[in-house]
Amino acid sequence: MSDENYPIVSAAHLASPTSLELSEFEFGLTIANNSFQRWMLHCSNAAGLSELTPQDVLIIHHINHRGKAKRIADIGFILNQEDTHTISYSVRKLTSLGLVEGKKQGKEIFHSTTEQGADFCQRYREVREACLIKALKAMNMDNEQLGKLAEMLRTLSGVYDQASRAAASL
């Protein structure tokens, strides 16, 4: 086998004849996730906030999404994160930075971005447009291709969730 035919994987012991492409996909997903998290940190820093983690960035953008206040459970559900404690920690951090505020409605607390939080989201968008969108256009990656890829990833997340439930029942 020539060097160019070797699969690009991080764990060759998981790559069997029936799962070689899955192993390649998982490695690609792993490095894409790491790159995405690094991107969020640098974009956040360029937008004026260096103290945010990737999870903080995801959470503030989701809280800002459509200008509708959200509960901790809503955030976890949409972002497919079960650990509400880490979400709560991020929300408290964002609140202490003046980016998010919570308002009690009945027994629930609904979180929304402050003006400062919404301004950060807008600056983040501007950096994203200037750096990331420009790079995607240079690759000739069009919106239709990205949309199909996004749909495939959402579908695969369901497959991994189902496999997680199966593994948890063993």
Short mmCIF file of C-alpha atoms in Angstrom, two decimals:
data_model
loop_
_atom_site.label_atom_id
_atom_site.label_comp_id
_atom_site.label_asym_id
_atom_site.label_seq_id
_atom_site.Cartn_x
_atom_site.Cartn_y
_atom_site.Cartn_z
CA MET A 1 0.00 0.00 0.00
CA SER A 2 1.46 3.36 -0.97
CA ASP A 3 1.60 6.22 1.54
CA GLU A 4 -1.20 8.06 -0.26
CA ASN A 5 -3.63 5.16 0.39
CA TYR A 6 -3.18 5.04 4.14
CA PRO A 7 -6.24 6.30 5.96
CA ILE A 8 -5.90 9.49 7.94
CA VAL A 9 -7.06 8.47 11.41
CA SER A 10 -6.04 9.14 14.98
CA ALA A 11 -6.64 5.60 16.25
CA ALA A 12 -5.75 2.93 13.69
CA HIS A 13 -6.81 0.20 16.13
CA LEU A 14 -10.44 1.38 15.72
CA ALA A 15 -10.32 1.32 11.92
CA SER A 16 -11.63 -2.02 10.73
CA PRO A 17 -12.60 -2.92 7.16
CA THR A 18 -16.21 -2.04 8.07
CA SER A 19 -15.36 1.25 9.78
CA LEU A 20 -12.37 2.76 8.03
CA GLU A 21 -14.33 5.71 6.62
CA LEU A 22 -16.02 6.23 9.99
CA SER A 23 -12.60 6.44 11.63
CA GLU A 24 -11.49 8.97 9.01
CA PHE A 25 -14.70 10.96 9.56
CA GLU A 26 -14.25 10.95 13.35
CA PHE A 27 -10.67 12.17 13.03
CA GLY A 28 -11.82 14.93 10.68
CA LEU A 29 -14.60 15.84 13.12
CA THR A 30 -12.12 15.91 16.01
CA ILE A 31 -9.67 18.24 14.31
CA ALA A 32 -12.50 20.38 12.89
CA ASN A 33 -13.95 20.73 16.41
CA ASN A 34 -10.57 21.70 17.82
CA SER A 35 -10.07 24.24 15.02
CA PHE A 36 -13.58 25.61 15.56
CA GLN A 37 -12.94 26.05 19.28
CA ARG A 38 -9.61 27.78 18.59
CA TRP A 39 -11.41 30.02 16.06
CA MET A 40 -14.07 30.99 18.62
CA LEU A 41 -11.37 32.00 21.11
CA HIS A 42 -9.47 34.14 18.60
CA CYS A 43 -12.65 35.67 17.17
CA SER A 44 -13.89 36.47 20.68
CA ASN A 45 -10.54 38.03 21.53
CA ALA A 46 -10.62 40.13 18.34
CA ALA A 47 -14.16 41.18 19.24
CA GLY A 48 -12.88 42.47 22.58
CA LEU A 49 -13.29 39.61 25.08
CA SER A 50 -10.32 37.39 25.83
CA GLU A 51 -11.74 35.77 28.96
CA LEU A 52 -14.39 33.61 27.26
CA THR A 53 -14.14 29.86 26.68
CA PRO A 54 -15.58 28.27 23.53
CA GLN A 55 -18.60 27.15 25.57
CA ASP A 56 -19.13 30.72 26.82
CA VAL A 57 -19.08 31.93 23.21
CA LEU A 58 -21.63 29.34 22.11
CA ILE A 59 -23.87 30.17 25.06
CA ILE A 60 -23.84 33.96 24.65
CA HIS A 61 -24.65 33.61 20.96
CA HIS A 62 -27.51 31.25 21.73
CA ILE A 63 -28.87 33.53 24.46
CA ASN A 64 -28.69 36.43 21.99
CA HIS A 65 -30.38 34.29 19.27
CA ARG A 66 -33.55 35.98 18.02
CA GLY A 67 -33.68 38.26 21.06
CA LYS A 68 -35.69 35.72 23.05
CA ALA A 69 -34.79 35.01 26.69
CA LYS A 70 -33.84 31.43 27.48
CA ARG A 71 -33.74 29.10 30.46
CA ILE A 72 -30.67 27.00 31.29
CA ALA A 73 -32.60 23.89 30.17
CA ASP A 74 -33.39 25.53 26.81
CA ILE A 75 -29.72 26.32 26.23
CA GLY A 76 -28.65 22.77 27.06
CA PHE A 77 -31.35 21.26 24.85
CA ILE A 78 -30.49 23.33 21.77
CA LEU A 79 -26.73 22.95 22.16
CA ASN A 80 -27.14 19.21 22.92
CA GLN A 81 -25.33 19.51 26.24
CA GLU A 82 -26.59 17.46 29.16
CA ASP A 83 -24.41 19.01 31.86
CA THR A 84 -26.53 21.90 33.12
CA HIS A 85 -23.91 22.69 35.77
CA THR A 86 -21.35 23.78 33.16
CA ILE A 87 -24.01 25.77 31.33
CA SER A 88 -25.01 27.46 34.59
CA TYR A 89 -21.35 28.24 35.28
CA SER A 90 -20.98 29.90 31.87
CA VAL A 91 -24.19 31.88 32.34
CA ARG A 92 -23.00 33.10 35.76
CA LYS A 93 -19.65 34.07 34.21
CA LEU A 94 -21.37 35.93 31.35
CA THR A 95 -23.61 37.66 33.90
CA SER A 96 -20.62 38.73 36.01
CA LEU A 97 -19.03 40.20 32.87
CA GLY A 98 -22.19 42.24 32.25
CA LEU A 99 -23.04 40.40 29.03
CA VAL A 100 -26.12 38.51 30.22
CA GLU A 101 -28.88 39.18 32.72
CA GLY A 102 -31.46 36.90 34.25
CA LYS A 103 -35.07 37.71 35.09
CA LYS A 104 -37.23 35.49 37.22
CA GLN A 105 -40.60 34.54 35.75
CA GLY A 106 -42.50 32.32 38.14
CA LYS A 107 -40.10 29.63 39.30
CA GLU A 108 -37.84 29.94 36.26
CA ILE A 109 -35.01 32.34 35.41
CA PHE A 110 -34.87 33.52 31.80
CA HIS A 111 -31.56 34.83 30.52
CA SER A 112 -31.05 37.45 27.84
CA THR A 113 -28.13 39.49 26.59
CA THR A 114 -27.56 42.97 27.91
CA GLU A 115 -26.76 45.81 25.53
CA GLN A 116 -23.08 45.08 26.15
CA GLY A 117 -23.65 41.37 25.35
CA ALA A 118 -25.53 42.17 22.13
CA ASP A 119 -22.75 44.58 21.14
CA PHE A 120 -20.17 41.82 21.66
CA CYS A 121 -22.23 39.46 19.46
CA GLN A 122 -22.30 42.10 16.74
CA ARG A 123 -18.52 42.69 16.93
CA TYR A 124 -18.00 38.91 16.79
CA ARG A 125 -20.15 38.80 13.66
CA GLU A 126 -18.07 41.55 12.06
CA VAL A 127 -14.81 39.69 12.77
CA ARG A 128 -16.42 36.48 11.47
CA GLU A 129 -17.48 38.18 8.24
CA ALA A 130 -14.04 39.72 7.74
CA CYS A 131 -12.02 36.57 8.46
CA LEU A 132 -14.01 33.37 8.14
CA ILE A 133 -16.52 34.22 5.41
CA LYS A 134 -13.72 35.67 3.30
CA ALA A 135 -11.71 32.44 3.69
CA LEU A 136 -14.70 30.28 2.72
CA LYS A 137 -15.29 32.35 -0.40
CA ALA A 138 -11.64 31.92 -1.36
CA MET A 139 -12.19 28.13 -1.23
CA ASN A 140 -15.22 28.44 -3.51
CA MET A 141 -17.33 26.90 -0.73
CA ASP A 142 -20.88 27.99 -1.43
CA ASN A 143 -23.81 28.28 0.96
CA GLU A 144 -25.62 25.28 -0.56
CA GLN A 145 -22.63 23.02 0.13
CA LEU A 146 -22.38 24.29 3.70
CA GLY A 147 -26.12 23.76 4.19
CA LYS A 148 -25.90 20.13 3.04
CA LEU A 149 -22.90 19.54 5.30
CA ALA A 150 -24.75 21.09 8.25
CA GLU A 151 -27.77 18.86 7.64
CA MET A 152 -25.55 15.79 7.49
CA LEU A 153 -23.82 16.72 10.76
CA ARG A 154 -27.16 17.27 12.53
CA THR A 155 -28.36 13.88 11.27
CA LEU A 156 -25.15 12.19 12.39
CA SER A 157 -25.52 13.75 15.84
CA GLY A 158 -28.76 11.76 16.17
CA VAL A 159 -26.94 8.57 15.16
CA TYR A 160 -24.26 9.22 17.78
CA ASP A 161 -26.93 10.01 20.41
CA GLN A 162 -28.69 6.71 19.66
CA ALA A 163 -25.38 4.83 19.81
CA SER A 164 -24.65 6.55 23.15
CA ARG A 165 -27.94 5.29 24.57
CA ALA A 166 -27.15 1.77 23.32
CA ALA A 167 -23.67 1.87 24.86
CA ALA A 168 -25.04 3.22 28.15
CA SER A 169 -27.41 0.25 28.38
CA LEU A 170 -24.63 -2.34 28.09
#
